[in-house]
Tab-separated table of C-alpha atoms in Angstrom:
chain	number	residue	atom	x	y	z
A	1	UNK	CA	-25.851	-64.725	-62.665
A	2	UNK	CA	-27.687	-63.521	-65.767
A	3	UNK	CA	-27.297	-59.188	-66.750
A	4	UNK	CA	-30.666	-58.681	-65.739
A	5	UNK	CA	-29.759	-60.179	-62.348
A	6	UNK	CA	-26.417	-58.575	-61.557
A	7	UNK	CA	-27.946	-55.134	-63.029
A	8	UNK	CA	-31.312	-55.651	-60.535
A	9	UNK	CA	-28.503	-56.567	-57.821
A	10	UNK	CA	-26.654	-53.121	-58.436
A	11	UNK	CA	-29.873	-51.025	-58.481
A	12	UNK	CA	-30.747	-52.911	-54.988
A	13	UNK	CA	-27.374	-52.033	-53.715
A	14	UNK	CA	-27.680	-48.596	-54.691
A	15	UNK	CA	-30.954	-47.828	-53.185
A	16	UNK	CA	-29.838	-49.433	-50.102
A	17	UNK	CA	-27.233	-47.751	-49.685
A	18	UNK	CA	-29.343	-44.304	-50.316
A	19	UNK	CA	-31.565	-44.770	-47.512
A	20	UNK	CA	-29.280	-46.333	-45.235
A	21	UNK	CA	-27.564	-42.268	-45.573
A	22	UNK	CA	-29.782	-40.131	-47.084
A	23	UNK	CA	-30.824	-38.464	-44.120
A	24	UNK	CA	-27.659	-36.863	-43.463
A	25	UNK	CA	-27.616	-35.620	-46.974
A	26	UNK	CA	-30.205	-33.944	-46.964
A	27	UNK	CA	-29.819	-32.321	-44.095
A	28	UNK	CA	-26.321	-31.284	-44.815
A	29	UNK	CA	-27.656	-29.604	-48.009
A	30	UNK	CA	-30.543	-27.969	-46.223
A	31	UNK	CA	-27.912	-26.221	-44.033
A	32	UNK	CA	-25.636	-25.469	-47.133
A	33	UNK	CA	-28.278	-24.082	-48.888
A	34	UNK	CA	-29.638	-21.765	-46.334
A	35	UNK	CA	-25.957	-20.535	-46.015
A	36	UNK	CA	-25.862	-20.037	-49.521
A	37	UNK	CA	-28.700	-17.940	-49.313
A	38	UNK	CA	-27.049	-15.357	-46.407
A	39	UNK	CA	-28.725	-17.178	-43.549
A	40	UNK	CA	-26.458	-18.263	-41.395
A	41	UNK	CA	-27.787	-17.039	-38.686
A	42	UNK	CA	-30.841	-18.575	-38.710
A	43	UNK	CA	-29.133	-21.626	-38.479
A	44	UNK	CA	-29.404	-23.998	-34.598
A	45	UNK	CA	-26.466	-24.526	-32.739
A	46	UNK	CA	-27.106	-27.954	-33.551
A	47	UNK	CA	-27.410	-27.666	-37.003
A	48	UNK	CA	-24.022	-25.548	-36.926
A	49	UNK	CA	-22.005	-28.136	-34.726
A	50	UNK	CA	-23.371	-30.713	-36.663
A	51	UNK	CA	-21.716	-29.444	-40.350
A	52	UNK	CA	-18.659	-30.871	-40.025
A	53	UNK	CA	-19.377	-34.369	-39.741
A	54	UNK	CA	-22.131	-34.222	-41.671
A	55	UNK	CA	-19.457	-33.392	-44.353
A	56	UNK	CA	-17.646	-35.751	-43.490
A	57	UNK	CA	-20.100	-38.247	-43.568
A	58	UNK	CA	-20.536	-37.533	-47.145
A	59	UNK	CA	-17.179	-37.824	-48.210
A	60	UNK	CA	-17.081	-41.234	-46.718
A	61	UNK	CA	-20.348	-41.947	-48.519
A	62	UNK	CA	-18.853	-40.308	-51.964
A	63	UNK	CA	-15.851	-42.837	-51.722
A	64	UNK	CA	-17.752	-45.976	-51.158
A	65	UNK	CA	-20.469	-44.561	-54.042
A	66	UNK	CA	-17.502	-44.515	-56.005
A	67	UNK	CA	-15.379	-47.469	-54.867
A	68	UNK	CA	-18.187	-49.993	-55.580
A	69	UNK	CA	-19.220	-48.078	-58.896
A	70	UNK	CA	-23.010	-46.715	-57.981
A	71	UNK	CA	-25.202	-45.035	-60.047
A	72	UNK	CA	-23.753	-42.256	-61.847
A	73	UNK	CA	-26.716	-40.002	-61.022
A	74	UNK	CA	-26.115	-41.226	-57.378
A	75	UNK	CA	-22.269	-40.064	-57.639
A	76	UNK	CA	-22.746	-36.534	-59.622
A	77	UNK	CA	-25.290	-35.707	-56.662
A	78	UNK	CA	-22.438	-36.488	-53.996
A	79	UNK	CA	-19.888	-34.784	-55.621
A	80	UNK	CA	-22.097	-31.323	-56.319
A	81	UNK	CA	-22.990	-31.529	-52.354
A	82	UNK	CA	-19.550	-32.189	-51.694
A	83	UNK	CA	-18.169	-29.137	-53.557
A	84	UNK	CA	-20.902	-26.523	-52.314
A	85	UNK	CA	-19.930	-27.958	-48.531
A	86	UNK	CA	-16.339	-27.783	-48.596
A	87	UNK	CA	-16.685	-24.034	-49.417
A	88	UNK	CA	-19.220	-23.647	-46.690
A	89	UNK	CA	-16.960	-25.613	-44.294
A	90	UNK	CA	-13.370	-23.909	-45.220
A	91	UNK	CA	-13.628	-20.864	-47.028
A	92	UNK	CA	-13.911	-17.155	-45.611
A	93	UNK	CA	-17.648	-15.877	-44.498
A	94	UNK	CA	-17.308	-12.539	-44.583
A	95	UNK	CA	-19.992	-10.337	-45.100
A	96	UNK	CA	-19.498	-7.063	-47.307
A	97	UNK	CA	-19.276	-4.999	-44.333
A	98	UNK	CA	-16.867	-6.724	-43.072
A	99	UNK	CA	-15.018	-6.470	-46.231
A	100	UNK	CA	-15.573	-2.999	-46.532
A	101	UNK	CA	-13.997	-2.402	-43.178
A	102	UNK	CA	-11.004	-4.392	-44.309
A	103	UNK	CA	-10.402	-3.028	-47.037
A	104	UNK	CA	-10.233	0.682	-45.818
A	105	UNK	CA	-9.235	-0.437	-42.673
A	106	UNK	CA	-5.338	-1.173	-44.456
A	107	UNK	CA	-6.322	-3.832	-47.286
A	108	UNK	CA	-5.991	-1.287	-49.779
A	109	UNK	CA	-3.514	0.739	-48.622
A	110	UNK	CA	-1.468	-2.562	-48.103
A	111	UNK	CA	-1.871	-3.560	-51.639
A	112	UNK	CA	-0.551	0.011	-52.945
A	113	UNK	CA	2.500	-0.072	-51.115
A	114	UNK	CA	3.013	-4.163	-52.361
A	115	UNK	CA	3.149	-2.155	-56.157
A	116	UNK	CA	5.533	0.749	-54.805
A	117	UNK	CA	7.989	-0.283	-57.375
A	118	UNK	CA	5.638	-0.043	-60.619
A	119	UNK	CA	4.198	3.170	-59.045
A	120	UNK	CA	7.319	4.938	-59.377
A	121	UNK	CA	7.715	3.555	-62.568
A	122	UNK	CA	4.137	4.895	-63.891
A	123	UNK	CA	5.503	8.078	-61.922
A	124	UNK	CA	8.184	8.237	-64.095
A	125	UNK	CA	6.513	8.074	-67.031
A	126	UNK	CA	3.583	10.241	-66.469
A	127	UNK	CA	6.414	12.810	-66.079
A	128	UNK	CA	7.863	11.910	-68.961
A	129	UNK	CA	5.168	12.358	-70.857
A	130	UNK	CA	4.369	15.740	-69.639
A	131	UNK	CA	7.759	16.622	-70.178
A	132	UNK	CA	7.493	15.654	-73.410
A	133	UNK	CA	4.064	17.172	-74.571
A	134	UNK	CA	5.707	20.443	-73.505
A	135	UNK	CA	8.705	20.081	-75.090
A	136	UNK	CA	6.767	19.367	-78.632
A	137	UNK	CA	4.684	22.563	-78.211
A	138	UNK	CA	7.326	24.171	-77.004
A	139	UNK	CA	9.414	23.213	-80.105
A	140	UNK	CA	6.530	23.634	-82.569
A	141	UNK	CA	2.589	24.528	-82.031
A	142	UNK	CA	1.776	22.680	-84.589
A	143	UNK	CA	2.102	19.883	-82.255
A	144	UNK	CA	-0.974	20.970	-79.936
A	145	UNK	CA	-3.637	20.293	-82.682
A	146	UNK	CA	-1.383	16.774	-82.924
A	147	UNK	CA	-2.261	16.388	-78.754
A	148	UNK	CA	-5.224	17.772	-77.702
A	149	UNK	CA	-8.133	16.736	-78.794
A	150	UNK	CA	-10.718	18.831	-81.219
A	151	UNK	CA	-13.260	19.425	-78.590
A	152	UNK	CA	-11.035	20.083	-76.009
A	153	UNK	CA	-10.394	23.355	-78.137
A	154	UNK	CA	-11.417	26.827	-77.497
A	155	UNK	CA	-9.710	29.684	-76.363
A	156	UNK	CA	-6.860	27.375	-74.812
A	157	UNK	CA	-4.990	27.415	-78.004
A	158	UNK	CA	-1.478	28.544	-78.610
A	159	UNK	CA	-1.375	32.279	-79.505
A	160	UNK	CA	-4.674	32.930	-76.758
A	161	UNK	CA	-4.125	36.319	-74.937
A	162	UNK	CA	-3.620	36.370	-71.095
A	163	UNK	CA	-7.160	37.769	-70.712
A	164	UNK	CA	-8.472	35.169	-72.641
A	165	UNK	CA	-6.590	32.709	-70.957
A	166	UNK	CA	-7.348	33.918	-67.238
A	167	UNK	CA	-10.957	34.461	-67.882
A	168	UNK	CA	-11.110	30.426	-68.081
A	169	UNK	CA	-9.457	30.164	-65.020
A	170	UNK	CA	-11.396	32.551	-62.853
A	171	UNK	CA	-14.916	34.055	-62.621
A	172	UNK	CA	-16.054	31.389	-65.563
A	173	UNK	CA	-18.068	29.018	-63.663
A	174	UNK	CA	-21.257	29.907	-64.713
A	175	UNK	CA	-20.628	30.116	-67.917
A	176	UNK	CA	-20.510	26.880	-68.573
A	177	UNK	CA	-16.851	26.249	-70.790
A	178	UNK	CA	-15.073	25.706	-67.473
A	179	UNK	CA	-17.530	23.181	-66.960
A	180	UNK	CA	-17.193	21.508	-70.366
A	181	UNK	CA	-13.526	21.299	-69.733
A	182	UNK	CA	-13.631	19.574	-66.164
A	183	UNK	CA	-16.140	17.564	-67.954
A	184	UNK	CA	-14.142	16.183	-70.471
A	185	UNK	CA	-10.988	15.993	-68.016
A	186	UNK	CA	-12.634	13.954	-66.058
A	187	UNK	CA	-13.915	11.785	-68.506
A	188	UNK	CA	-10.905	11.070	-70.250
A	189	UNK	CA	-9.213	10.815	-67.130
A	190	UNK	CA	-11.514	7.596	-65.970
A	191	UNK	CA	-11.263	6.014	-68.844
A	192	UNK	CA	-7.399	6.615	-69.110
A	193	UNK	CA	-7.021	5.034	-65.768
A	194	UNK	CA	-9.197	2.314	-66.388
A	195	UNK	CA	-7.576	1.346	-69.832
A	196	UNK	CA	-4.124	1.500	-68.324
A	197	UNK	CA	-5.179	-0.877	-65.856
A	198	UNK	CA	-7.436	-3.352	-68.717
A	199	UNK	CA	-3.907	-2.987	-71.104
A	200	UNK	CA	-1.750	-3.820	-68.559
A	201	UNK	CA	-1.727	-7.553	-69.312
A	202	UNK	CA	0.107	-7.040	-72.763
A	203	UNK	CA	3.690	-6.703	-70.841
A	204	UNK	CA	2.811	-3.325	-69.700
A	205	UNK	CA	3.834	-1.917	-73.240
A	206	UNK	CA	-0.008	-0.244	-73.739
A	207	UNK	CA	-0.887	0.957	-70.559
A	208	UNK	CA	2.902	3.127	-70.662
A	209	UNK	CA	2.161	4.247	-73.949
A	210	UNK	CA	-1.242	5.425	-72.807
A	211	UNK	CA	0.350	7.102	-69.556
A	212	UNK	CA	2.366	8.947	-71.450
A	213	UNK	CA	0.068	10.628	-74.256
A	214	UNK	CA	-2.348	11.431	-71.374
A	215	UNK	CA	0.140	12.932	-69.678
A	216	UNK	CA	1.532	14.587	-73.116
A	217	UNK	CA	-1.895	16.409	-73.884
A	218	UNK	CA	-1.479	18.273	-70.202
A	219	UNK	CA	2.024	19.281	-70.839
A	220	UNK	CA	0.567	20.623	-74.304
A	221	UNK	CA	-1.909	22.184	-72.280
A	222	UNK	CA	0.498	23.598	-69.511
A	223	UNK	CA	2.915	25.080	-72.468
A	224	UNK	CA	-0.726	27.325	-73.388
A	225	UNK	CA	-1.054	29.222	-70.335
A	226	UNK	CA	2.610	29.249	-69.357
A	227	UNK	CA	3.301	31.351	-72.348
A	228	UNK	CA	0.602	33.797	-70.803
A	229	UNK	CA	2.595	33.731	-67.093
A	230	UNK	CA	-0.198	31.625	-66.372
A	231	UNK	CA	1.286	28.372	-65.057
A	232	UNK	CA	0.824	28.895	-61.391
A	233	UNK	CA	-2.832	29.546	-62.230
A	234	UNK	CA	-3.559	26.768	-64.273
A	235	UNK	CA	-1.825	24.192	-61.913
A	236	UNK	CA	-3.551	25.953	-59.018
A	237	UNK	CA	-7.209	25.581	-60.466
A	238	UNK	CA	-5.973	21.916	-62.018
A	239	UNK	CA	-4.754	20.809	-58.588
A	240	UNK	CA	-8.415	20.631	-56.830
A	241	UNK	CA	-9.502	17.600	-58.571
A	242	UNK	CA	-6.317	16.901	-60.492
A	243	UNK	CA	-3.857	15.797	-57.287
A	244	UNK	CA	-6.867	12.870	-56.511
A	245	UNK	CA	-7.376	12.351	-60.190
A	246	UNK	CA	-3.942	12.371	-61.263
A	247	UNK	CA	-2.886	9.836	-58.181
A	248	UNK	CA	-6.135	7.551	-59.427
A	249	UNK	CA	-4.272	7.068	-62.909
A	250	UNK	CA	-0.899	6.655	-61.422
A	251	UNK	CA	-2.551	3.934	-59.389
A	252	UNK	CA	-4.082	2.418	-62.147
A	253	UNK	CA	-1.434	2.693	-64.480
A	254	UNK	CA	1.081	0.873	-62.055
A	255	UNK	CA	-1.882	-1.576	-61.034
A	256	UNK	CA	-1.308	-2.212	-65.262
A	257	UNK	CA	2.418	-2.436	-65.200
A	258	UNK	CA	2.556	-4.523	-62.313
A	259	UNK	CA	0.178	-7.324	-63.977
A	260	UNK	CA	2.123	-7.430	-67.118
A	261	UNK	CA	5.591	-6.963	-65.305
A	262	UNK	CA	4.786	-9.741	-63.382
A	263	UNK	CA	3.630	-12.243	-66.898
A	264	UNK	CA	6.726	-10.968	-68.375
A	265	UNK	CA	9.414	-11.385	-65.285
A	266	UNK	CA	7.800	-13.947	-62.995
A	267	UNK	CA	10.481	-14.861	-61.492
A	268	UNK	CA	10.690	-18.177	-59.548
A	269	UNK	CA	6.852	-18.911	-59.856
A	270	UNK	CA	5.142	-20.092	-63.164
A	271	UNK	CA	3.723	-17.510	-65.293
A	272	UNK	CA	0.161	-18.407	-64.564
A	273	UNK	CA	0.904	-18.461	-60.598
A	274	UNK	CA	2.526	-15.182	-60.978
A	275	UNK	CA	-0.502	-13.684	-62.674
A	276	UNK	CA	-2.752	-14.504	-60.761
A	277	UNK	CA	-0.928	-13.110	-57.402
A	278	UNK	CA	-0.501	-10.086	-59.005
A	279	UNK	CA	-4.605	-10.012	-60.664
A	280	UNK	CA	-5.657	-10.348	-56.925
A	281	UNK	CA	-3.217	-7.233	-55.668
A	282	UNK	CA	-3.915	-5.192	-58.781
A	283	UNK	CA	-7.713	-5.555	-58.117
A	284	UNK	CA	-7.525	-4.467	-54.817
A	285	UNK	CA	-6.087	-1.078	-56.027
A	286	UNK	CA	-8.360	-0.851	-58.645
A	287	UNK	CA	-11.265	-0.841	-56.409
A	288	UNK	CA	-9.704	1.951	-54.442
A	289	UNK	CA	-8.966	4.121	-58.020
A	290	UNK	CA	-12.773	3.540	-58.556
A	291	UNK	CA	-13.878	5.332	-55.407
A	292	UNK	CA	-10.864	8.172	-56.227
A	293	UNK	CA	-11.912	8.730	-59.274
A	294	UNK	CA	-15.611	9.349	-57.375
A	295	UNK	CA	-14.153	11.623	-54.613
A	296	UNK	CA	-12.674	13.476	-57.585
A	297	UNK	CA	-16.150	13.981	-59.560
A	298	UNK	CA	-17.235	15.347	-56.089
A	299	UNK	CA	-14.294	17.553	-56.093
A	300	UNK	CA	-14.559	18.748	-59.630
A	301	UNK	CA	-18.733	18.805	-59.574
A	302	UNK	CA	-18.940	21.079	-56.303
A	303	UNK	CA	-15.071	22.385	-54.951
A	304	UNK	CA	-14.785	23.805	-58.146
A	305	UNK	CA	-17.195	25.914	-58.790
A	306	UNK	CA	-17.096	27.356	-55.142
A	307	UNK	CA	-13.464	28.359	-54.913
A	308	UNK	CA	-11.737	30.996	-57.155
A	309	UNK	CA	-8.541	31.823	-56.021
A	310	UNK	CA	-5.165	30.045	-56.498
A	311	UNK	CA	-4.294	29.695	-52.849
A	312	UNK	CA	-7.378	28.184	-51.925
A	313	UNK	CA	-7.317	25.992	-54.770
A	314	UNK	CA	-4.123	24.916	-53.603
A	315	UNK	CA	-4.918	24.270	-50.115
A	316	UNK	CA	-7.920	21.949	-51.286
A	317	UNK	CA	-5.333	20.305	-53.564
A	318	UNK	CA	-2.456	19.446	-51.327
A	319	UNK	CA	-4.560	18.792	-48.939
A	320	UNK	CA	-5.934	16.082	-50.595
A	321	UNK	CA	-2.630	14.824	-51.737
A	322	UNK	CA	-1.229	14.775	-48.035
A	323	UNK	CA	-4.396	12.902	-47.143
A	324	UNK	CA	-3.987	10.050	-49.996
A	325	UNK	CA	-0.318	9.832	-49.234
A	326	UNK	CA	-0.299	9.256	-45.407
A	327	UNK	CA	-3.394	7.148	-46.030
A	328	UNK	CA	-1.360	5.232	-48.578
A	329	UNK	CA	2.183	5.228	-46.846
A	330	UNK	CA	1.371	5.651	-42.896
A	331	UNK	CA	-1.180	3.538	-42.292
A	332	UNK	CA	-2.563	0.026	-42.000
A	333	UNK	CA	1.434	-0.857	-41.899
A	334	UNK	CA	0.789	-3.381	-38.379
A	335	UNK	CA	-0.633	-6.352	-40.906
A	336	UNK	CA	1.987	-6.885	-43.004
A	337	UNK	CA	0.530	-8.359	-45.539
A	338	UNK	CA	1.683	-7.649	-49.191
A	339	UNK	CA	-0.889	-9.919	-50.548
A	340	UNK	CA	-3.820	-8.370	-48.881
């Protein structure tokens, strides 16, 4: 048999063996598609029943394309329908919905408590750090200027009077500093949390070292109105965003430490296995720091500005603590799933 014949013969074969199965192809992809496209339930029962052997129908077809060397066109076309059904036929539908009901519903709170160990090492070294920043003012003021940021300067420098001093705590709302200063807080505080999350994957060393300068420039800050017999005060009207916005970068910052703890130390499972378990866990918590660090704008943008006392201030505070931490450590316990 001349080329011409045995390459005629092939192309026979091959269109043969199209139309003996095309049929099922194309309907396979016409369901696959629509459930690409969200429509699932537009599909018949028919149609629905008929998915798995109509997948694997095309495996079958795939092997013998391949097996008796077919067109290459023939065999790329398999193997995309092939890999869009097998997600259609055995991964998870869930619809966002759903997922959002999940993932409040104990996902979340299961993935913070799978990190309990790296929180209470960020925990540690946030209070470290605030240690620290007060312990440098303390020593020398000098090291404010050093801490705190230019703009974050106005009359919350060392040597302010009490009057001074108390006159941003209380009364000020209107006139717009206060505001500057939540402002900035909570800037800086959402991108702290979500660098010491993105610099976690360097071993951890960045997003500690970030922790604990944040977390320096408040005890700076503290030092300030303590030497005024202030500190209650200052905690007080800190505490109505701060207890949700603090938690969010304590979150974030162990979400960090837990990624590159776990490329560092991972154990019995290969480095890039290890990662990626911990990615997955670590994402989950950062979606949760994302909608804290909202609830705290809310707080910040509208609690603020209507309370003015330190007791109230402190009820709205704690109470929001309490809430995070029996949200966090009470519930969604029954699943039992650290990987959630």
């Amino acid at each position: 048999m001349s080329n011409e014949q045995a390459l005629n013969a092939a192309v026979l074969r091959s269109d043969r063996f199209r139309l003996e199965r095309e049929a099922d192809w194309i309907r396979l992809e016409a369901i696959v598609t629509r459930m690409e496209k969200g429509q699932a339930r537009l599909l018949s029962d028919e149609d629905v029943l008929a998915l798995p052997t109509l997948y694997r129908t095309l495996l079958s077809s795939l092997s013998i394309a391949r097996e008796n060397s077919l067109d290459a066109g023939l065999i790329d076309y398999l193997e995309g329908l092939a890999l869009r059904s097998y997600f259609m036929v055995y991964g998870t539908q869930s619809s966002f919905r759903r997922w959002l009901g999940s993932f409040f519903g104990g996902g979340w709170s299961r993935a913070v408590r799978a990190i309990q160990f790296d929180i209470w090492v960020a925990l540690l070294v946030m209070i470290a750090g605030a240690v620290i920043g007060y312990i440098l003012v303390a020593g020398d003021s000098d090291w404010f200027y050093a801490l705190v940021p230019a703009d974050f300067m106005d009359v919350r420098v060392p040597g302010a009077s009490e009057e001074a001093l108390r006159g941003t705590l209380f009364g000020a709302q209107e006139e717009g500093g206060l505001a500057v200063f939540a402002a900035f807080l909570f800037s800086n505080n959402a991108q702290v949390a979500l660098l010491a999350f993105a610099l976690g994957f360097a071993f951890a060393i960045p997003s500690i070292l970030l922790l604990i300068h944040n977390m320096a420039l408040l005890g700076a800050m503290l030092w300030v109105f303590a030497q005024r017999g202030l500190t209650v005060d200052f905690v007080g009207w800190l505490s109505i965003h701060g207890t949700t916005e603090l938690f969010a970068i304590l979150l974030a910052g162990a979400a960090g430490i837990h990624v590159g703890r776990s490329i560092a130390f991972p154990g019995a499972q290969s480095h890039l296995k290890a990662a990626s378990d911990a990615g997955k866990r670590a994402a989950l918590v950062m979606a949760g720091v994302i909608f804290m660090l909202i609830c705290a704008g809310l707080l910040e943008g509208f609690a603020r500005q209507m309370i003015d006392n330190t007791i109230a201030r402190f009820g709205v505070g704690g109470g929001m603590l309490l809430l995070w931490l029996i949200y966090f450590f009470g519930f969604g316990r029954e699943g039992r799933r650290p990987d959630a």
